[in-house]
PDB file of C-alpha atoms in Angstrom:
ATOM      1  CA  SER A 109     -41.486 -28.395  44.179  1.00  0.00           C
ATOM      2  CA  ALA A 110     -39.155 -25.646  44.786  1.00  0.00           C
ATOM      3  CA  VAL A 111     -36.976 -23.653  42.485  1.00  0.00           C
ATOM      4  CA  ILE A 112     -33.543 -22.649  43.675  1.00  0.00           C
ATOM      5  CA  SER A 113     -31.047 -20.299  42.563  1.00  0.00           C
ATOM      6  CA  GLN A 114     -27.619 -19.964  43.084  1.00  0.00           C
ATOM      7  CA  LYS A 115     -25.097 -16.986  42.741  1.00  0.00           C
ATOM      8  CA  PRO A 116     -22.892 -17.221  41.504  1.00  0.00           C
ATOM      9  CA  SER A 117     -22.621 -20.383  39.356  1.00  0.00           C
ATOM     10  CA  ARG A 118     -18.658 -20.187  39.409  1.00  0.00           C
ATOM     11  CA  ASP A 119     -15.782 -18.807  40.439  1.00  0.00           C
ATOM     12  CA  ILE A 120     -11.864 -18.610  40.529  1.00  0.00           C
ATOM     13  CA  CYS A 121     -10.645 -17.063  43.568  1.00  0.00           C
ATOM     14  CA  GLN A 122      -7.040 -16.736  45.177  1.00  0.00           C
ATOM     15  CA  ARG A 123      -6.190 -18.465  48.365  1.00  0.00           C
ATOM     16  CA  GLY A 124      -6.580 -16.225  51.503  1.00  0.00           C
ATOM     17  CA  THR A 125      -9.441 -14.394  49.926  1.00  0.00           C
ATOM     18  CA  SER A 126     -13.464 -15.320  50.952  1.00  0.00           C
ATOM     19  CA  LEU A 127     -16.248 -15.868  48.619  1.00  0.00           C
ATOM     20  CA  THR A 128     -20.014 -15.641  49.880  1.00  0.00           C
ATOM     21  CA  ILE A 129     -22.228 -17.894  47.944  1.00  0.00           C
ATOM     22  CA  GLN A 130     -26.218 -16.594  47.554  1.00  0.00           C
ATOM     23  CA  CYS A 131     -29.034 -19.062  47.614  1.00  0.00           C
ATOM     24  CA  GLN A 132     -32.731 -17.796  46.751  1.00  0.00           C
ATOM     25  CA  VAL A 133     -35.569 -20.055  46.860  1.00  0.00           C
ATOM     26  CA  ASP A 134     -38.678 -19.368  44.742  1.00  0.00           C
ATOM     27  CA  SER A 135     -41.077 -20.002  47.931  1.00  0.00           C
ATOM     28  CA  GLN A 136     -41.012 -20.087  51.771  1.00  0.00           C
ATOM     29  CA  VAL A 137     -39.659 -23.382  53.307  1.00  0.00           C
ATOM     30  CA  THR A 138     -39.039 -24.280  56.873  1.00  0.00           C
ATOM     31  CA  MET A 139     -34.988 -25.884  56.143  1.00  0.00           C
ATOM     32  CA  MET A 140     -32.179 -25.056  54.335  1.00  0.00           C
ATOM     33  CA  PHE A 141     -28.861 -26.547  54.137  1.00  0.00           C
ATOM     34  CA  TRP A 142     -25.871 -26.040  52.656  1.00  0.00           C
ATOM     35  CA  TYR A 143     -23.544 -28.968  51.572  1.00  0.00           C
ATOM     36  CA  ARG A 144     -20.068 -29.747  49.702  1.00  0.00           C
ATOM     37  CA  GLN A 145     -19.351 -32.171  46.827  1.00  0.00           C
ATOM     38  CA  GLN A 146     -15.368 -32.430  46.328  1.00  0.00           C
ATOM     39  CA  PRO A 147     -14.551 -33.969  43.063  1.00  0.00           C
ATOM     40  CA  GLY A 148     -15.713 -37.165  41.978  1.00  0.00           C
ATOM     41  CA  GLN A 149     -17.341 -37.300  45.644  1.00  0.00           C
ATOM     42  CA  SER A 150     -20.353 -37.513  47.288  1.00  0.00           C
ATOM     43  CA  LEU A 151     -22.626 -34.827  48.879  1.00  0.00           C
ATOM     44  CA  THR A 152     -21.242 -33.357  52.371  1.00  0.00           C
ATOM     45  CA  LEU A 153     -23.651 -31.714  54.814  1.00  0.00           C
ATOM     46  CA  ILE A 154     -22.012 -28.724  56.228  1.00  0.00           C
ATOM     47  CA  ALA A 155     -24.591 -26.951  57.709  1.00  0.00           C
ATOM     48  CA  THR A 156     -28.692 -26.410  58.543  1.00  0.00           C
ATOM     49  CA  ALA A 157     -28.971 -22.688  58.097  1.00  0.00           C
ATOM     50  CA  ASN A 158     -31.728 -21.548  60.756  1.00  0.00           C
ATOM     51  CA  GLN A 159     -33.506 -18.340  60.139  1.00  0.00           C
ATOM     52  CA  GLY A 160     -33.396 -15.987  62.615  1.00  0.00           C
ATOM     53  CA  SER A 161     -30.621 -17.731  64.822  1.00  0.00           C
ATOM     54  CA  GLU A 162     -26.867 -19.659  64.011  1.00  0.00           C
ATOM     55  CA  ALA A 163     -26.719 -22.414  61.838  1.00  0.00           C
ATOM     56  CA  THR A 164     -26.115 -25.489  62.743  1.00  0.00           C
ATOM     57  CA  TYR A 165     -22.746 -27.121  61.801  1.00  0.00           C
ATOM     58  CA  GLU A 166     -21.397 -30.915  61.320  1.00  0.00           C
ATOM     59  CA  SER A 167     -18.712 -32.515  62.464  1.00  0.00           C
ATOM     60  CA  GLY A 168     -15.620 -30.886  60.954  1.00  0.00           C
ATOM     61  CA  PHE A 169     -17.444 -27.965  59.798  1.00  0.00           C
ATOM     62  CA  VAL A 170     -16.780 -24.680  62.179  1.00  0.00           C
ATOM     63  CA  ILE A 171     -18.230 -20.754  61.591  1.00  0.00           C
ATOM     64  CA  ASP A 172     -15.436 -18.974  61.531  1.00  0.00           C
ATOM     65  CA  LYS A 173     -15.005 -20.892  58.187  1.00  0.00           C
ATOM     66  CA  PHE A 174     -18.162 -21.236  56.556  1.00  0.00           C
ATOM     67  CA  PRO A 175     -20.157 -18.494  58.364  1.00  0.00           C
ATOM     68  CA  ILE A 176     -23.840 -19.000  57.363  1.00  0.00           C
ATOM     69  CA  SER A 177     -26.511 -16.326  57.148  1.00  0.00           C
ATOM     70  CA  ARG A 178     -30.124 -17.107  56.650  1.00  0.00           C
ATOM     71  CA  PRO A 179     -32.700 -13.598  57.285  1.00  0.00           C
ATOM     72  CA  ASN A 180     -35.625 -14.760  56.062  1.00  0.00           C
ATOM     73  CA  LEU A 181     -37.325 -17.888  54.768  1.00  0.00           C
ATOM     74  CA  THR A 182     -36.351 -17.591  51.227  1.00  0.00           C
ATOM     75  CA  PHE A 183     -32.560 -16.513  51.368  1.00  0.00           C
ATOM     76  CA  SER A 184     -29.240 -17.918  52.529  1.00  0.00           C
ATOM     77  CA  THR A 185     -25.789 -16.874  52.237  1.00  0.00           C
ATOM     78  CA  LEU A 186     -22.512 -19.788  52.863  1.00  0.00           C
ATOM     79  CA  THR A 187     -19.568 -17.524  53.000  1.00  0.00           C
ATOM     80  CA  VAL A 188     -15.855 -19.820  52.897  1.00  0.00           C
ATOM     81  CA  SER A 189     -13.634 -17.841  54.209  1.00  0.00           C
ATOM     82  CA  ASN A 190      -9.610 -17.897  54.036  1.00  0.00           C
ATOM     83  CA  MET A 191      -9.885 -19.902  51.237  1.00  0.00           C
ATOM     84  CA  SER A 192      -7.351 -22.809  50.416  1.00  0.00           C
ATOM     85  CA  PRO A 193      -7.306 -24.938  47.057  1.00  0.00           C
ATOM     86  CA  GLU A 194      -8.398 -27.906  49.581  1.00  0.00           C
ATOM     87  CA  ASP A 195     -11.618 -25.692  49.279  1.00  0.00           C
ATOM     88  CA  SER A 196     -12.041 -26.037  45.470  1.00  0.00           C
ATOM     89  CA  SER A 197     -15.416 -27.759  45.314  1.00  0.00           C
ATOM     90  CA  ILE A 198     -19.268 -27.689  44.557  1.00  0.00           C
ATOM     91  CA  TYR A 199     -21.468 -25.873  47.245  1.00  0.00           C
ATOM     92  CA  LEU A 200     -25.043 -26.622  47.063  1.00  0.00           C
ATOM     93  CA  CYS A 201     -27.926 -25.260  48.661  1.00  0.00           C
ATOM     94  CA  SER A 202     -30.783 -27.332  49.093  1.00  0.00           C
ATOM     95  CA  VAL A 203     -34.348 -26.996  51.236  1.00  0.00           C
ATOM     96  CA  ALA A 204     -36.985 -29.390  52.803  1.00  0.00           C
ATOM     97  CA  THR A 205     -40.338 -28.561  51.941  1.00  0.00           C
ATOM     98  CA  PHE A 206     -43.098 -30.464  53.785  1.00  0.00           C
ATOM     99  CA  THR A 207     -45.897 -32.048  51.482  1.00  0.00           C
ATOM    100  CA  SER A 208     -49.803 -33.187  51.908  1.00  0.00           C
ATOM    101  CA  GLY A 209     -48.202 -36.458  52.749  1.00  0.00           C
ATOM    102  CA  PRO A 210     -45.888 -38.215  54.980  1.00  0.00           C
ATOM    103  CA  GLY A 211     -42.128 -36.736  55.413  1.00  0.00           C
ATOM    104  CA  TYR A 212     -41.004 -33.939  52.921  1.00  0.00           C
ATOM    105  CA  GLU A 213     -39.090 -33.321  49.886  1.00  0.00           C
ATOM    106  CA  GLN A 214     -35.606 -31.964  49.559  1.00  0.00           C
ATOM    107  CA  TYR A 215     -34.825 -29.899  46.740  1.00  0.00           C
ATOM    108  CA  PHE A 216     -31.047 -28.844  45.514  1.00  0.00           C
ATOM    109  CA  GLY A 217     -29.651 -25.748  43.817  1.00  0.00           C
ATOM    110  CA  PRO A 218     -27.513 -25.855  40.789  1.00  0.00           C
ATOM    111  CA  GLY A 219     -24.511 -25.633  42.742  1.00  0.00           C
ATOM    112  CA  THR A 220     -21.499 -23.139  43.045  1.00  0.00           C
ATOM    113  CA  ARG A 221     -18.623 -24.497  41.609  1.00  0.00           C
ATOM    114  CA  LEU A 222     -15.652 -23.135  43.400  1.00  0.00           C
ATOM    115  CA  THR A 223     -11.926 -23.023  41.976  1.00  0.00           C
ATOM    116  CA  VAL A 224      -9.372 -21.783  44.574  1.00  0.00           C
ATOM    117  CA  THR A 225      -5.685 -20.789  43.163  1.00  0.00           C
TER     118      THR A 225
ATOM    119  CA  ASP B 129     -21.839 -41.035  58.304  1.00  0.00           C
ATOM    120  CA  ALA B 130     -24.019 -41.878  55.798  1.00  0.00           C
ATOM    121  CA  LYS B 131     -26.430 -44.960  57.522  1.00  0.00           C
ATOM    122  CA  THR B 132     -27.347 -46.797  54.339  1.00  0.00           C
ATOM    123  CA  THR B 133     -24.900 -49.008  51.715  1.00  0.00           C
ATOM    124  CA  GLN B 134     -25.182 -49.786  48.330  1.00  0.00           C
ATOM    125  CA  PRO B 135     -23.425 -51.315  45.557  1.00  0.00           C
ATOM    126  CA  PRO B 136     -21.092 -49.094  44.135  1.00  0.00           C
ATOM    127  CA  SER B 137     -21.999 -49.044  40.269  1.00  0.00           C
ATOM    128  CA  MET B 138     -24.806 -51.405  38.284  1.00  0.00           C
ATOM    129  CA  ASP B 139     -25.564 -51.372  34.540  1.00  0.00           C
ATOM    130  CA  CYS B 140     -29.127 -52.055  32.968  1.00  0.00           C
ATOM    131  CA  ALA B 141     -29.827 -52.222  29.748  1.00  0.00           C
ATOM    132  CA  GLU B 142     -32.082 -49.691  28.156  1.00  0.00           C
ATOM    133  CA  GLY B 143     -35.832 -50.460  28.347  1.00  0.00           C
ATOM    134  CA  ARG B 144     -35.359 -52.875  30.925  1.00  0.00           C
ATOM    135  CA  ALA B 145     -36.437 -52.251  34.399  1.00  0.00           C
ATOM    136  CA  ALA B 146     -33.331 -50.875  36.533  1.00  0.00           C
ATOM    137  CA  ASN B 147     -33.588 -52.252  40.096  1.00  0.00           C
ATOM    138  CA  LEU B 148     -31.331 -50.596  42.861  1.00  0.00           C
ATOM    139  CA  PRO B 149     -30.559 -52.114  45.956  1.00  0.00           C
ATOM    140  CA  CYS B 150     -30.119 -50.436  49.048  1.00  0.00           C
ATOM    141  CA  ASN B 151     -29.397 -51.875  52.935  1.00  0.00           C
ATOM    142  CA  HIS B 152     -30.084 -49.459  55.879  1.00  0.00           C
ATOM    143  CA  SER B 153     -30.566 -52.068  58.386  1.00  0.00           C
ATOM    144  CA  THR B 154     -30.378 -49.295  61.446  1.00  0.00           C
ATOM    145  CA  ILE B 155     -33.032 -47.475  60.267  1.00  0.00           C
ATOM    146  CA  SER B 156     -34.922 -45.902  63.355  1.00  0.00           C
ATOM    147  CA  GLY B 157     -38.742 -46.027  63.619  1.00  0.00           C
ATOM    148  CA  ASN B 158     -39.269 -42.348  62.393  1.00  0.00           C
ATOM    149  CA  GLU B 159     -36.933 -42.462  59.379  1.00  0.00           C
ATOM    150  CA  TYR B 160     -38.267 -42.215  55.720  1.00  0.00           C
ATOM    151  CA  VAL B 161     -35.888 -43.487  52.936  1.00  0.00           C
ATOM    152  CA  TYR B 162     -35.511 -40.787  50.374  1.00  0.00           C
ATOM    153  CA  TRP B 163     -33.902 -41.588  46.671  1.00  0.00           C
ATOM    154  CA  TYR B 164     -32.152 -39.278  45.066  1.00  0.00           C
ATOM    155  CA  ARG B 165     -29.895 -38.897  41.437  1.00  0.00           C
ATOM    156  CA  GLN B 166     -27.647 -36.666  40.338  1.00  0.00           C
ATOM    157  CA  ILE B 167     -26.826 -36.569  36.490  1.00  0.00           C
ATOM    158  CA  HIS B 168     -23.239 -35.326  35.770  1.00  0.00           C
ATOM    159  CA  SER B 169     -22.476 -32.022  36.765  1.00  0.00           C
ATOM    160  CA  GLN B 170     -26.265 -30.918  38.037  1.00  0.00           C
ATOM    161  CA  GLY B 171     -27.254 -30.623  41.750  1.00  0.00           C
ATOM    162  CA  PRO B 172     -28.921 -33.827  43.104  1.00  0.00           C
ATOM    163  CA  GLN B 173     -32.749 -34.551  42.021  1.00  0.00           C
ATOM    164  CA  TYR B 174     -35.774 -35.715  44.113  1.00  0.00           C
ATOM    165  CA  ILE B 175     -36.862 -39.291  43.309  1.00  0.00           C
ATOM    166  CA  ILE B 176     -39.382 -40.483  45.971  1.00  0.00           C
ATOM    167  CA  HIS B 177     -39.626 -41.376  49.765  1.00  0.00           C
ATOM    168  CA  GLY B 178     -41.326 -43.770  52.038  1.00  0.00           C
ATOM    169  CA  LEU B 179     -42.008 -44.564  55.316  1.00  0.00           C
ATOM    170  CA  LYS B 180     -42.801 -48.708  55.677  1.00  0.00           C
ATOM    171  CA  ASN B 181     -45.245 -48.713  52.618  1.00  0.00           C
ATOM    172  CA  ASN B 182     -44.953 -48.776  49.289  1.00  0.00           C
ATOM    173  CA  GLU B 183     -44.684 -45.942  46.855  1.00  0.00           C
ATOM    174  CA  THR B 184     -45.142 -45.591  43.210  1.00  0.00           C
ATOM    175  CA  ASN B 185     -45.065 -41.831  41.387  1.00  0.00           C
ATOM    176  CA  GLU B 186     -44.171 -40.981  37.810  1.00  0.00           C
ATOM    177  CA  MET B 187     -40.653 -41.529  38.011  1.00  0.00           C
ATOM    178  CA  ALA B 188     -39.917 -44.229  39.936  1.00  0.00           C
ATOM    179  CA  SER B 189     -41.676 -47.161  42.677  1.00  0.00           C
ATOM    180  CA  LEU B 190     -40.221 -47.844  45.989  1.00  0.00           C
ATOM    181  CA  ILE B 191     -40.349 -51.128  47.919  1.00  0.00           C
ATOM    182  CA  ILE B 192     -39.520 -51.061  51.400  1.00  0.00           C
ATOM    183  CA  THR B 193     -39.147 -54.477  53.100  1.00  0.00           C
ATOM    184  CA  GLU B 194     -41.476 -55.375  56.076  1.00  0.00           C
ATOM    185  CA  ASP B 195     -38.788 -55.000  58.325  1.00  0.00           C
ATOM    186  CA  ARG B 196     -37.531 -51.777  56.760  1.00  0.00           C
ATOM    187  CA  LYS B 197     -34.478 -52.904  56.849  1.00  0.00           C
ATOM    188  CA  SER B 198     -33.519 -52.438  52.980  1.00  0.00           C
ATOM    189  CA  SER B 199     -35.275 -51.062  49.957  1.00  0.00           C
ATOM    190  CA  THR B 200     -35.354 -51.222  46.288  1.00  0.00           C
ATOM    191  CA  LEU B 201     -35.834 -48.100  43.634  1.00  0.00           C
ATOM    192  CA  ILE B 202     -37.445 -49.528  40.477  1.00  0.00           C
ATOM    193  CA  LEU B 203     -37.035 -47.762  37.312  1.00  0.00           C
ATOM    194  CA  PRO B 204     -39.611 -49.497  35.369  1.00  0.00           C
ATOM    195  CA  HIS B 205     -38.123 -48.678  31.391  1.00  0.00           C
ATOM    196  CA  ALA B 206     -34.876 -47.274  31.684  1.00  0.00           C
ATOM    197  CA  THR B 207     -33.919 -45.106  29.317  1.00  0.00           C
ATOM    198  CA  LEU B 208     -30.093 -43.492  28.908  1.00  0.00           C
ATOM    199  CA  ARG B 209     -31.159 -40.131  30.207  1.00  0.00           C
ATOM    200  CA  ASP B 210     -31.654 -42.216  33.875  1.00  0.00           C
ATOM    201  CA  THR B 211     -27.617 -42.714  33.563  1.00  0.00           C
ATOM    202  CA  ALA B 212     -26.856 -41.156  36.852  1.00  0.00           C
ATOM    203  CA  VAL B 213     -25.754 -41.650  40.707  1.00  0.00           C
ATOM    204  CA  TYR B 214     -28.600 -42.642  42.854  1.00  0.00           C
ATOM    205  CA  TYR B 215     -28.373 -41.995  46.397  1.00  0.00           C
ATOM    206  CA  CYS B 216     -30.433 -43.746  49.126  1.00  0.00           C
ATOM    207  CA  ILE B 217     -30.491 -41.498  52.683  1.00  0.00           C
ATOM    208  CA  LEU B 218     -32.614 -41.725  55.745  1.00  0.00           C
ATOM    209  CA  GLY B 219     -33.744 -38.576  56.209  1.00  0.00           C
ATOM    210  CA  ASN B 220     -35.587 -37.029  59.575  1.00  0.00           C
ATOM    211  CA  ASN B 221     -34.354 -33.531  59.287  1.00  0.00           C
ATOM    212  CA  ASP B 222     -31.012 -34.703  58.665  1.00  0.00           C
ATOM    213  CA  MET B 223     -29.980 -35.858  55.165  1.00  0.00           C
ATOM    214  CA  ARG B 224     -26.256 -37.112  54.870  1.00  0.00           C
ATOM    215  CA  PHE B 225     -25.946 -38.732  51.628  1.00  0.00           C
ATOM    216  CA  GLY B 226     -23.401 -42.214  51.027  1.00  0.00           C
ATOM    217  CA  ALA B 227     -21.079 -42.979  48.195  1.00  0.00           C
ATOM    218  CA  GLY B 228     -24.460 -43.919  46.213  1.00  0.00           C
ATOM    219  CA  THR B 229     -24.781 -46.045  43.227  1.00  0.00           C
ATOM    220  CA  ARG B 230     -23.592 -45.357  39.508  1.00  0.00           C
ATOM    221  CA  LEU B 231     -26.053 -46.802  37.011  1.00  0.00           C
ATOM    222  CA  THR B 232     -25.290 -46.445  33.471  1.00  0.00           C
ATOM    223  CA  VAL B 233     -27.746 -47.677  31.296  1.00  0.00           C
ATOM    224  CA  LYS B 234     -26.723 -49.016  27.895  1.00  0.00           C
ATOM    225  CA  PRO B 235     -28.412 -49.067  24.523  1.00  0.00           C
TER     226      PRO B 235
END
């Protein structure tokens, strides 16, 4: 398994500002993802964080709004830029690790609860 | 869009087996079936995954139909702590979540 930590765990921010969320994994992983979970909703995939190259964004998400860095195999950041109240959500970091068996296992961090006022 | 459909909610009596169904009729040959659960205010927790064979681990069993168009997650002896939202998703480097099933285990 992989142990994932996120910073900050929660924050309250003013509209128009930006927040950078950090994700640290205790082992090297091939794949890292960022998700958003709005209140009462399921998880929505924002992007796949690629090590050494630009992230791959899902439809509806753009780099200018959610810039992502992944400088190595254990760390990634997600920035929520120019925030509005609609960005209030839980942001989750996730990693996928290959196992000795087929397929892979995906693990999630505890999430960052963001409130924009 | 998610490629799985699940009932929005289910109840189960404590100590009984919880059987959570999932339909994935458009599954492709190289897609695995993954199950996760999310307990309130926590990040999702991996439970089990499989390709075409039934799988069992310390948490649950996964039964996949022969045509792979549906599957069932079985919690053999549900406890109150198993109350959570359970997600069935198809993964092959692409993990999109649907709405899940809210399982409530009752005393």
